[in-house]
Short mmCIF file of C-alpha atoms and ligand atoms in Angstrom, two decimals:
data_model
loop_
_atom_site.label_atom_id
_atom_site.label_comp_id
_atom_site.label_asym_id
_atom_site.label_seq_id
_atom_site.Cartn_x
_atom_site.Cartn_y
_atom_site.Cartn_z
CA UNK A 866 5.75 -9.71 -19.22
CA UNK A 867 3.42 -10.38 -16.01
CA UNK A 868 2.27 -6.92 -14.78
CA UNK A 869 2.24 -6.20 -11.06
CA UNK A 870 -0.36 -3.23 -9.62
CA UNK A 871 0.06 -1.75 -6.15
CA UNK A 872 -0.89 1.91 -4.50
CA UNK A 873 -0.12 3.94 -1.55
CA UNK A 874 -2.19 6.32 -0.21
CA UNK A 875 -0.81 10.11 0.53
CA UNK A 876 -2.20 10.80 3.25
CA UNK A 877 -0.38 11.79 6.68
CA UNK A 878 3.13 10.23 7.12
CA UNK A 879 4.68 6.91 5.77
CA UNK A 880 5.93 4.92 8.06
CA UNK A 881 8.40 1.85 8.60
CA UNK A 882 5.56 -0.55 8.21
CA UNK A 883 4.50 1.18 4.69
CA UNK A 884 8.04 0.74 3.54
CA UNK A 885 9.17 -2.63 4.83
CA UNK A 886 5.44 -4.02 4.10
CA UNK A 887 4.87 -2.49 0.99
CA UNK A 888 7.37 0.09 -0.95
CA UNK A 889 11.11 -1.83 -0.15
CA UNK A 890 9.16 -4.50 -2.13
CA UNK A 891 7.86 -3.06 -4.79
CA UNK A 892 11.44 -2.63 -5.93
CA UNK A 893 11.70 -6.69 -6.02
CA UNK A 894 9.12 -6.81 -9.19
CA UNK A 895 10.86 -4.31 -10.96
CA UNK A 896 13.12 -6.16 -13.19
CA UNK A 897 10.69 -9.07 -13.77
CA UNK A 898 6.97 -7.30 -14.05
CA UNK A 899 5.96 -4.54 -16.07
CA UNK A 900 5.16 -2.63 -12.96
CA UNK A 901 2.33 0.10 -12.14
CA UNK A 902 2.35 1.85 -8.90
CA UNK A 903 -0.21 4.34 -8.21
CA UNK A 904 -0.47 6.99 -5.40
CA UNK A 905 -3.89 6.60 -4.53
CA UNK A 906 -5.28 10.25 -4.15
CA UNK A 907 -9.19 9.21 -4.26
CA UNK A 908 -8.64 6.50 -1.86
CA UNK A 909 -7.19 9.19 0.09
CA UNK A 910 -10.14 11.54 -0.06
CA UNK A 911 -12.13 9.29 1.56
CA UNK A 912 -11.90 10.98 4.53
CA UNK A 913 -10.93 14.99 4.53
CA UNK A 914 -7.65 16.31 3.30
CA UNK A 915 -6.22 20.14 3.56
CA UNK A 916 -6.50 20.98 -0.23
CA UNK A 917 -2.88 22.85 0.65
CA UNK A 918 -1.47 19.29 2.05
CA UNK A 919 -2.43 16.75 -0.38
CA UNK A 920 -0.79 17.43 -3.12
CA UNK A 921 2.22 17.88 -1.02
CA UNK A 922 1.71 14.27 0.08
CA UNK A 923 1.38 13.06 -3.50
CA UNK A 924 4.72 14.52 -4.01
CA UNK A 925 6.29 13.45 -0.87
CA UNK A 926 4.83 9.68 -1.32
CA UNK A 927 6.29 9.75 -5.46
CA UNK A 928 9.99 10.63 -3.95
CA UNK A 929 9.50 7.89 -1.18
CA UNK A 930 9.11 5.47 -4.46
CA UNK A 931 12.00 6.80 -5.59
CA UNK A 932 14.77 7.13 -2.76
CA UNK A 933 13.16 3.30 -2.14
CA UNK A 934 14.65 2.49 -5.29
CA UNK A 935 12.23 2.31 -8.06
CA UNK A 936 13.56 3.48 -10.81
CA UNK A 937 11.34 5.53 -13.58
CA UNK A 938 12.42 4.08 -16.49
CA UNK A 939 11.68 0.61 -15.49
CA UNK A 940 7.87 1.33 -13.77
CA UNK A 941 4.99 3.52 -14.51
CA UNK A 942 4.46 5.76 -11.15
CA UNK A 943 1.29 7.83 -11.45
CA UNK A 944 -1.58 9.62 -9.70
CA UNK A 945 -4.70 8.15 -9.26
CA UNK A 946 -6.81 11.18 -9.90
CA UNK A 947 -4.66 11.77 -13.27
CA UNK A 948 -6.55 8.64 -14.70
CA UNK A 949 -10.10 9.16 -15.13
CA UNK A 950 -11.14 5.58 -16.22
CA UNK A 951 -10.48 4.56 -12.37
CA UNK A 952 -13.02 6.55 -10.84
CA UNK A 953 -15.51 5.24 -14.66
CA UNK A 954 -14.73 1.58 -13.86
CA UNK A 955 -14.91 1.97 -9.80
CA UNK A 956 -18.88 2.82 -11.02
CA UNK A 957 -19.29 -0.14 -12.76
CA UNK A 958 -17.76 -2.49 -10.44
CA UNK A 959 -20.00 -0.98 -7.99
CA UNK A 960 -23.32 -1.90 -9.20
CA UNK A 961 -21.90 -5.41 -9.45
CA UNK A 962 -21.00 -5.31 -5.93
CA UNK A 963 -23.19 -6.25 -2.95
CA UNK A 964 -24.01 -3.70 -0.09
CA UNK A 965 -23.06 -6.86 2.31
CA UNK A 966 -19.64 -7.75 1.45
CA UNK A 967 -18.87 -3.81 1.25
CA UNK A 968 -20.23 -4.21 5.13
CA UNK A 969 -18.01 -7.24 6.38
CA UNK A 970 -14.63 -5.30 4.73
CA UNK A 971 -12.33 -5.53 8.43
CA UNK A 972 -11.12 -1.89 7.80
CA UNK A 973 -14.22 -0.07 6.85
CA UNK A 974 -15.85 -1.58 9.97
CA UNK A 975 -12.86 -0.24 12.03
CA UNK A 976 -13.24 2.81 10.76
CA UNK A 977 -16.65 3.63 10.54
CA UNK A 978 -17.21 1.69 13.87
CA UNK A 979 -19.21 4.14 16.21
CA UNK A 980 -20.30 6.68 13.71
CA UNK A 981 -23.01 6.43 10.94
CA UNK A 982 -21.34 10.22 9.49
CA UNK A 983 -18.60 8.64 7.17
CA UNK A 984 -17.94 9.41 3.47
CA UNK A 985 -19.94 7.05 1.32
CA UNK A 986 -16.92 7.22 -0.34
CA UNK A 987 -15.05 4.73 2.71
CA UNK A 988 -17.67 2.36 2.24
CA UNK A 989 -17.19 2.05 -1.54
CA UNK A 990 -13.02 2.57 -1.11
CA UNK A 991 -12.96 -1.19 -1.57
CA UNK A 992 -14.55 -1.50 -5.10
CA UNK A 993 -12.35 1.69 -6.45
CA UNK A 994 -9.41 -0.43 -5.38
CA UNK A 995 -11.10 -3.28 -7.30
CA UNK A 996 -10.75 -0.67 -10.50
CA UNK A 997 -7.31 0.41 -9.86
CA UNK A 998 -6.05 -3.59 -10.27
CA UNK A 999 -8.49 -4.97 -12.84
CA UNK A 1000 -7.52 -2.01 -15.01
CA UNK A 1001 -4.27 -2.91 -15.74
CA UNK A 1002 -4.69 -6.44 -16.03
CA UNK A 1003 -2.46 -7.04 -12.73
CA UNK A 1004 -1.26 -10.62 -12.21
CA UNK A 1005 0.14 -9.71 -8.93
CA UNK A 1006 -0.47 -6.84 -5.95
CA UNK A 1007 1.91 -6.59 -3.36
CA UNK A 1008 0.53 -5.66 -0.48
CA UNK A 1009 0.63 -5.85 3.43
CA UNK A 1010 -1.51 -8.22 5.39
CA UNK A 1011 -4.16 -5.38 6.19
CA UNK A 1012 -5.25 -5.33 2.25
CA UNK A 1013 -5.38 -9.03 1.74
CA UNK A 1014 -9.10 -8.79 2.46
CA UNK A 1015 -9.70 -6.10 -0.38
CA UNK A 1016 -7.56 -7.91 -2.76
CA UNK A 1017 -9.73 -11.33 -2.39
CA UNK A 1018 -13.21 -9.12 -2.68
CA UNK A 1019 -11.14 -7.64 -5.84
CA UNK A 1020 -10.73 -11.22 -7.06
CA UNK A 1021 -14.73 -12.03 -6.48
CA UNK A 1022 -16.10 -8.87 -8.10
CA UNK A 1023 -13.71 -9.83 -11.00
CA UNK A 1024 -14.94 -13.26 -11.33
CA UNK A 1025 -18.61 -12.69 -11.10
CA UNK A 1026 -17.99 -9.72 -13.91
CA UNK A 1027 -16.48 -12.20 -15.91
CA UNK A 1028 -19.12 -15.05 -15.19
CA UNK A 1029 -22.20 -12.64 -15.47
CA UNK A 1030 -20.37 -10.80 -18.74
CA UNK A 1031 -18.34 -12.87 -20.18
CA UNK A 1032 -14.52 -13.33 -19.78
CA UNK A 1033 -13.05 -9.69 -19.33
CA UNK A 1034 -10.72 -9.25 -16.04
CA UNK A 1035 -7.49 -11.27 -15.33
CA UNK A 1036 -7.94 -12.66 -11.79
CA UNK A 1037 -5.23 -11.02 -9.87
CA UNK A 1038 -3.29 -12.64 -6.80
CA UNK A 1039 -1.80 -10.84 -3.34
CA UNK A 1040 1.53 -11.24 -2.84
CA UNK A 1041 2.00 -10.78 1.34
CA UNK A 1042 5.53 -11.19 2.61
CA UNK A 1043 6.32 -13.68 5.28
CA UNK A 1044 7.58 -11.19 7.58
CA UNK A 1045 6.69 -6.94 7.95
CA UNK A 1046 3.42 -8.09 6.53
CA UNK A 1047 2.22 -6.66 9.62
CA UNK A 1048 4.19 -4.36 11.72
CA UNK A 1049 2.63 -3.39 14.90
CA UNK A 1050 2.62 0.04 16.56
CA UNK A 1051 5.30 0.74 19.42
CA UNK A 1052 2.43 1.68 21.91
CA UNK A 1053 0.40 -1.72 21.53
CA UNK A 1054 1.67 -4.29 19.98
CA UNK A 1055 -2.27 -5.77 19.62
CA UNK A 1056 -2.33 -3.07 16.70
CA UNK A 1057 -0.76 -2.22 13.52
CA UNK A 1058 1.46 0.57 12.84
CA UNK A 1059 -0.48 3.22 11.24
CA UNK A 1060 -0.51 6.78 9.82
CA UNK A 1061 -3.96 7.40 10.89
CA UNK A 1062 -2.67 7.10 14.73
CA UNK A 1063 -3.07 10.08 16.62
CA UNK A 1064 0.18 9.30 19.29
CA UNK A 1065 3.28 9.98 17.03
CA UNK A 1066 5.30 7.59 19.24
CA UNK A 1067 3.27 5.05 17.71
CA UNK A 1068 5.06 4.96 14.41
CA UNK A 1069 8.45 5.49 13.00
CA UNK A 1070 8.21 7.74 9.77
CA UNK A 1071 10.33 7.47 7.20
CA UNK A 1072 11.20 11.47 7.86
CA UNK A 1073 11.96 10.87 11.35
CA UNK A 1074 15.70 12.16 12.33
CA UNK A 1075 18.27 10.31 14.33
CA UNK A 1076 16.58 11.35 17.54
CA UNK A 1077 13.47 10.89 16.99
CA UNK A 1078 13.52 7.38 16.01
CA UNK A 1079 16.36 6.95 18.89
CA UNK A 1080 13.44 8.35 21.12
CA UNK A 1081 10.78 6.19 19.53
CA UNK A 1082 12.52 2.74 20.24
CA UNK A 1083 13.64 3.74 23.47
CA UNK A 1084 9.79 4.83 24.70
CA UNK A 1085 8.37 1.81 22.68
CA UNK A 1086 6.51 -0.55 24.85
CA UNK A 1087 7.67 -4.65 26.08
CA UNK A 1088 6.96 -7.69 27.46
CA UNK A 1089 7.70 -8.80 31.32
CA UNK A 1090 11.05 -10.47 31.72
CA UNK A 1091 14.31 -9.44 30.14
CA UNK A 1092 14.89 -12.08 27.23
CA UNK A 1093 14.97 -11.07 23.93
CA UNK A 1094 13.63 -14.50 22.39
CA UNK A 1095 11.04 -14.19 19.24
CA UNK A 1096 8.22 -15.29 20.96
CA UNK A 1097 4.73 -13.76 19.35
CA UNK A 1098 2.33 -14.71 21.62
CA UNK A 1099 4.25 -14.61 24.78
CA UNK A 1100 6.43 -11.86 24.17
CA UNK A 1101 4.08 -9.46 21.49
CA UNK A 1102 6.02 -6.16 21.89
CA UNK A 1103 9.53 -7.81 21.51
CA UNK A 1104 8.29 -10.04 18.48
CA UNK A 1105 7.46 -6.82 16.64
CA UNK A 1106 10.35 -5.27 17.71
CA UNK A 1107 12.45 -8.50 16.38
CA UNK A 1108 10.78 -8.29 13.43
CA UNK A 1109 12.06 -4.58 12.47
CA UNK A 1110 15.18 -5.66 13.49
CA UNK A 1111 15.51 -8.03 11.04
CA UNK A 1112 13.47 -6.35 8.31
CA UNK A 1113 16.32 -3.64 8.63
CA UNK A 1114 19.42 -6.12 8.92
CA UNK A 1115 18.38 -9.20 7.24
CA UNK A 1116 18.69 -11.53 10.22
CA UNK A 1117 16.66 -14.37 11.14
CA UNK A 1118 14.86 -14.97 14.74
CA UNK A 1119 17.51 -17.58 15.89
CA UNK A 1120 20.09 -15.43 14.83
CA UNK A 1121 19.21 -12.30 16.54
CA UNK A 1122 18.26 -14.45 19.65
CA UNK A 1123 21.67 -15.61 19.59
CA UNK A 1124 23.36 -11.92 19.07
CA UNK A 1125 21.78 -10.84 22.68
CA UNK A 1126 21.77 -14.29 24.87
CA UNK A 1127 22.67 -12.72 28.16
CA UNK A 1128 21.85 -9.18 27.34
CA UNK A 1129 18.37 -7.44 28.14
CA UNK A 1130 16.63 -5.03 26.58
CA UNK A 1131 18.55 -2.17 26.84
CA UNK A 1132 21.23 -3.68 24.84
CA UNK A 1133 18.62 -4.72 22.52
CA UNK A 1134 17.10 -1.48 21.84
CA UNK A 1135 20.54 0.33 21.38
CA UNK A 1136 20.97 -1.88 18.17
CA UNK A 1137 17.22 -1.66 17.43
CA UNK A 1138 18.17 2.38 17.32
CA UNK A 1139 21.21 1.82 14.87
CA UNK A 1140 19.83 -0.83 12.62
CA UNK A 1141 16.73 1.67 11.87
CA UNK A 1142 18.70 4.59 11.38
CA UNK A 1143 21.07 2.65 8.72
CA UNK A 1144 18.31 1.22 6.91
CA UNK A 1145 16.33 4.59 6.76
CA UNK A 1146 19.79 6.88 6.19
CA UNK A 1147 19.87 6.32 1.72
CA UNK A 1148 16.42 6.71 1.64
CA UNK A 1149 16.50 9.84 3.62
CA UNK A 1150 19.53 10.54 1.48
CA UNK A 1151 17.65 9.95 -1.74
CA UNK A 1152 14.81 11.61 -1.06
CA UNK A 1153 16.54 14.74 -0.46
CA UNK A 1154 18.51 13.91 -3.83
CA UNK A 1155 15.22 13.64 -5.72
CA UNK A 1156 13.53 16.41 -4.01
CA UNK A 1157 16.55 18.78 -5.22
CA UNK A 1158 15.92 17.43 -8.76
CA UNK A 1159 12.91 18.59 -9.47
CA UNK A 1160 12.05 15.46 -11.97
CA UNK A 1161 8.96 14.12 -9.80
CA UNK A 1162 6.41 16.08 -11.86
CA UNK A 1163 7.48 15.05 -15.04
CA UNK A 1164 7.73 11.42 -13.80
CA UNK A 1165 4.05 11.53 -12.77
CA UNK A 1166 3.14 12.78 -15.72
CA UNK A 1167 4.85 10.43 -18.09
CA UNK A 1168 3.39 7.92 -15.76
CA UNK A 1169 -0.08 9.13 -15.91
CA UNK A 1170 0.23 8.88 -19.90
CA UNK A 1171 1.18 5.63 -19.99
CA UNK A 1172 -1.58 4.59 -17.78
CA UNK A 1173 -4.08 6.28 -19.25
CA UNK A 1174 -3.10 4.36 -22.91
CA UNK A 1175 -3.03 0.53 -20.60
CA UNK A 1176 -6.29 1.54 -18.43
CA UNK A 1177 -8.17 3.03 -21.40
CA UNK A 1178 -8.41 0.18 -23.47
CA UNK A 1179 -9.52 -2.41 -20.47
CA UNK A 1180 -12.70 0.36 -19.57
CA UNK A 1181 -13.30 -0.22 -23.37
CA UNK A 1182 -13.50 -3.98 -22.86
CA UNK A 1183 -15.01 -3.67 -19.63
CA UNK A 1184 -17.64 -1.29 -21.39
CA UNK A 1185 -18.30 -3.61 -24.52
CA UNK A 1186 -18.72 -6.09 -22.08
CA UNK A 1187 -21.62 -4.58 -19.86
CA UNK A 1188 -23.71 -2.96 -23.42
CA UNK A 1189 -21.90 0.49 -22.84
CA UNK A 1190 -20.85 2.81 -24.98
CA UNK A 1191 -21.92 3.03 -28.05
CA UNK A 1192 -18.22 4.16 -29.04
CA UNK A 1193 -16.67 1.63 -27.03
CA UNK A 1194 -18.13 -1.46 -29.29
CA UNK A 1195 -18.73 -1.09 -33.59
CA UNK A 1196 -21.33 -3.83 -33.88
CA UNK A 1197 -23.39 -1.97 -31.86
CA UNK A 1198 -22.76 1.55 -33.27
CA UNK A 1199 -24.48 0.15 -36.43
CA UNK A 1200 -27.51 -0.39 -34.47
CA UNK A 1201 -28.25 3.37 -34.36
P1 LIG B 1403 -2.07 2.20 2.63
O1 LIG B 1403 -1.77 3.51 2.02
O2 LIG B 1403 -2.82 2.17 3.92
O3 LIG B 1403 -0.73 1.38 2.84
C1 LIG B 1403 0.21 1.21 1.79
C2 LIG B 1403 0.82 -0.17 1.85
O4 LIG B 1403 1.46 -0.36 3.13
C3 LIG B 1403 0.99 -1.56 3.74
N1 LIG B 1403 0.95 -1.35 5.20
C4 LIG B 1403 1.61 -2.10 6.08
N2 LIG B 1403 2.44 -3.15 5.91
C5 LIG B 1403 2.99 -3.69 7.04
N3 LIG B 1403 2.74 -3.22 8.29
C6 LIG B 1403 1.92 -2.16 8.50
N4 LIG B 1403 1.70 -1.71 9.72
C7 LIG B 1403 1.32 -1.55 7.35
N5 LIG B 1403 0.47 -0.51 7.19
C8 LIG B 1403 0.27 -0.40 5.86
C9 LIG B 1403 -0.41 -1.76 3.18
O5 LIG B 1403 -0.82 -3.11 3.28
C10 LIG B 1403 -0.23 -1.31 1.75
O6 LIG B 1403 0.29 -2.36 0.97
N6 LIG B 1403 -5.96 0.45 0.07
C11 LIG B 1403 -4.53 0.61 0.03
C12 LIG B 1403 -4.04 1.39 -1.16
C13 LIG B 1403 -4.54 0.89 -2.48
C14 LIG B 1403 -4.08 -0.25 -3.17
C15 LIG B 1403 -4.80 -0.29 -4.38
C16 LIG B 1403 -3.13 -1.23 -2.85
C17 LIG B 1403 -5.48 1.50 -3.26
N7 LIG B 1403 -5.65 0.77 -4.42
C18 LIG B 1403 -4.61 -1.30 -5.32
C19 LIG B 1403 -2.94 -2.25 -3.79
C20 LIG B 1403 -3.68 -2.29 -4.99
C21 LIG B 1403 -4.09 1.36 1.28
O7 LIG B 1403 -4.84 2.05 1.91
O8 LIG B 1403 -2.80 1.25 1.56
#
């Protein structure tokens, strides 16, 4: 079975562009990949959580895997910080990794941009990400369009491991979707929708309630004119806003363009209201379900065992690759 690797990070809220990007679609590999997803708790650390929050977040970000369908006994769901070899190999792939292409990563640049007082941790973030796929021998990450960038340096660190020490990491592939790849933020469509945005109007969290995402669409930003026709560069604000509208009911462009000929936006942004509520509504539902149940520690740690057993043996490979560990390789052992 072809294994597919992906992580979220628990920090501040999810949002629609987390789920329709990311988590809805992690449920598609499910059936067909032995899957691993990871909640990303060093990635997170990067820059300063409340001790009293994060593991909150983990928990929170485990039941959003869950009320979005991904079902426990089919995928390993773990904690990043439960699996030690992550933060071992992240080392490793470090000192293979070059100082520039860490510097030309898009989202380290954006946020370190202005300030020379960031984590060395952000610079690195990309290489521990390297770690977290190469580990479990991932043929596939699904991600959004924002991560393509650290999957392809993922891809180059593994190949010039492998050409500089011999075949050891499967070269893994992004899977982007075609649309919600990249949903923008309801204040400026010129951005993407994300967690680390201070204006809350910016985003629609998966938490929200009826009026708040009601309140949301209705203060979101659009184009001049009154048309709702899917027009990206022309019309930004509706495109994005056409876009969640048919990441929530399945419709294509010409379709929806066709449901509000003759109507404006108003009309539009009455169904945009309803369409978000009923796709959020059973994952609300189950989240509350599997919050009740209490199961989401032992599913973590199940999880975490599991991907200990996978990771531990590719660090081991990884290690007799590089001359490390003397426990890691026999042949050498004898030398001592
Ligand atoms: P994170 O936590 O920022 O985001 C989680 C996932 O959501 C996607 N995403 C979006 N998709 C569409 N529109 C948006 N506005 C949007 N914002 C976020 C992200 O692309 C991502 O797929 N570095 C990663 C976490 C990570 C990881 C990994 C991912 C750590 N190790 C290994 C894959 C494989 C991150 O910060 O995602």
């Amino acid at each position: 079975m072809k294994r597919a690797f992906s992580g979220v990070q628990p920090s501040g809220v999810l949002h629609i562009g987390n789920y329709f990007g990311a988590i809805r679609r992690f449920t598609e590999f499910q059936d067909e990949y032995d899957c691993y997803y990871c909640i990303v708790d060093l990635h997170a650390i990067t820059v300063y959580q409340d001790p009293e929050e994060l593991p909150k977040a983990i928990r929170d970000t485990a039941l959003y895997y869950l009320a979005s369908g991904l079902d426990p006994e089919k995928v390993t769901m773990f904690a990043q910080s439960d699996v030690p070899c992550h933060a071992e190999l992240s080392w490793m792939l470090e000192c293979i990794s070059t100082f520039g292409e860490l510097s030309r990563m898009t989202q380290f640049k954006e946020k370190a941009r202005g300030t020379e007082s960031f984590s060395s941790g952000l610079f690195t973030y990309p290489v521990l990400m390297a770690a977290d796929i190469l580990l479990y021998d991932a043929d596939v990450v699904p991600v959004g369009e924002d991560q393509k960038q650290h999957v392809e340096l993922c891809r180059d660190i593994a190949e010039r491991f492998n050409s500089r020490y011999g075949e050891t990491f499967k070269i893994p592939e992004a899977i982007i979707p075609e649309y919600g790849a990249r949903v923008k933020s309801l204040q400026d469509p010129n951005k993407k929708m994300s967690k680390s945005d201070p204006n809350p109007l910016s985003y629609i969290s998966l938490s929200d309630s009826k009026d708040e995402i009601a309140a949301k669409v209705r203060r979101a930003v659009t184009d001049s004119g009154r048309e709702i026709v899917y027009s990206p560069e022309d019309k930004p604000a509706i495109a994005n806003l056409m876009t969640i509208y048919s990441l929530c009911t399945g419709l294509g462009f010409p379709e929806i363009e066709d449901e509000f000929a003759g109507k404006g936006y108003a009309d539009f942004k009455k169904a945009l209201i309803d369409a978000i509520i009923y796709a959020l509504e059973p994952v609300q539902q189950k989240y509350a379900e599997y919050a009740e149940s209490g199961m989401v520690s032992s599913i973590l740690r199940q999880g975490a065992e599991k991907a200990n057993q996978v990771s531990s043996q590719v660090l081991r490979r990884a290690k007799q690759s590089m001359g490390l560990s003397l426990l890691a390789d026999p042949t050498r052992r004898k030398l001592f």
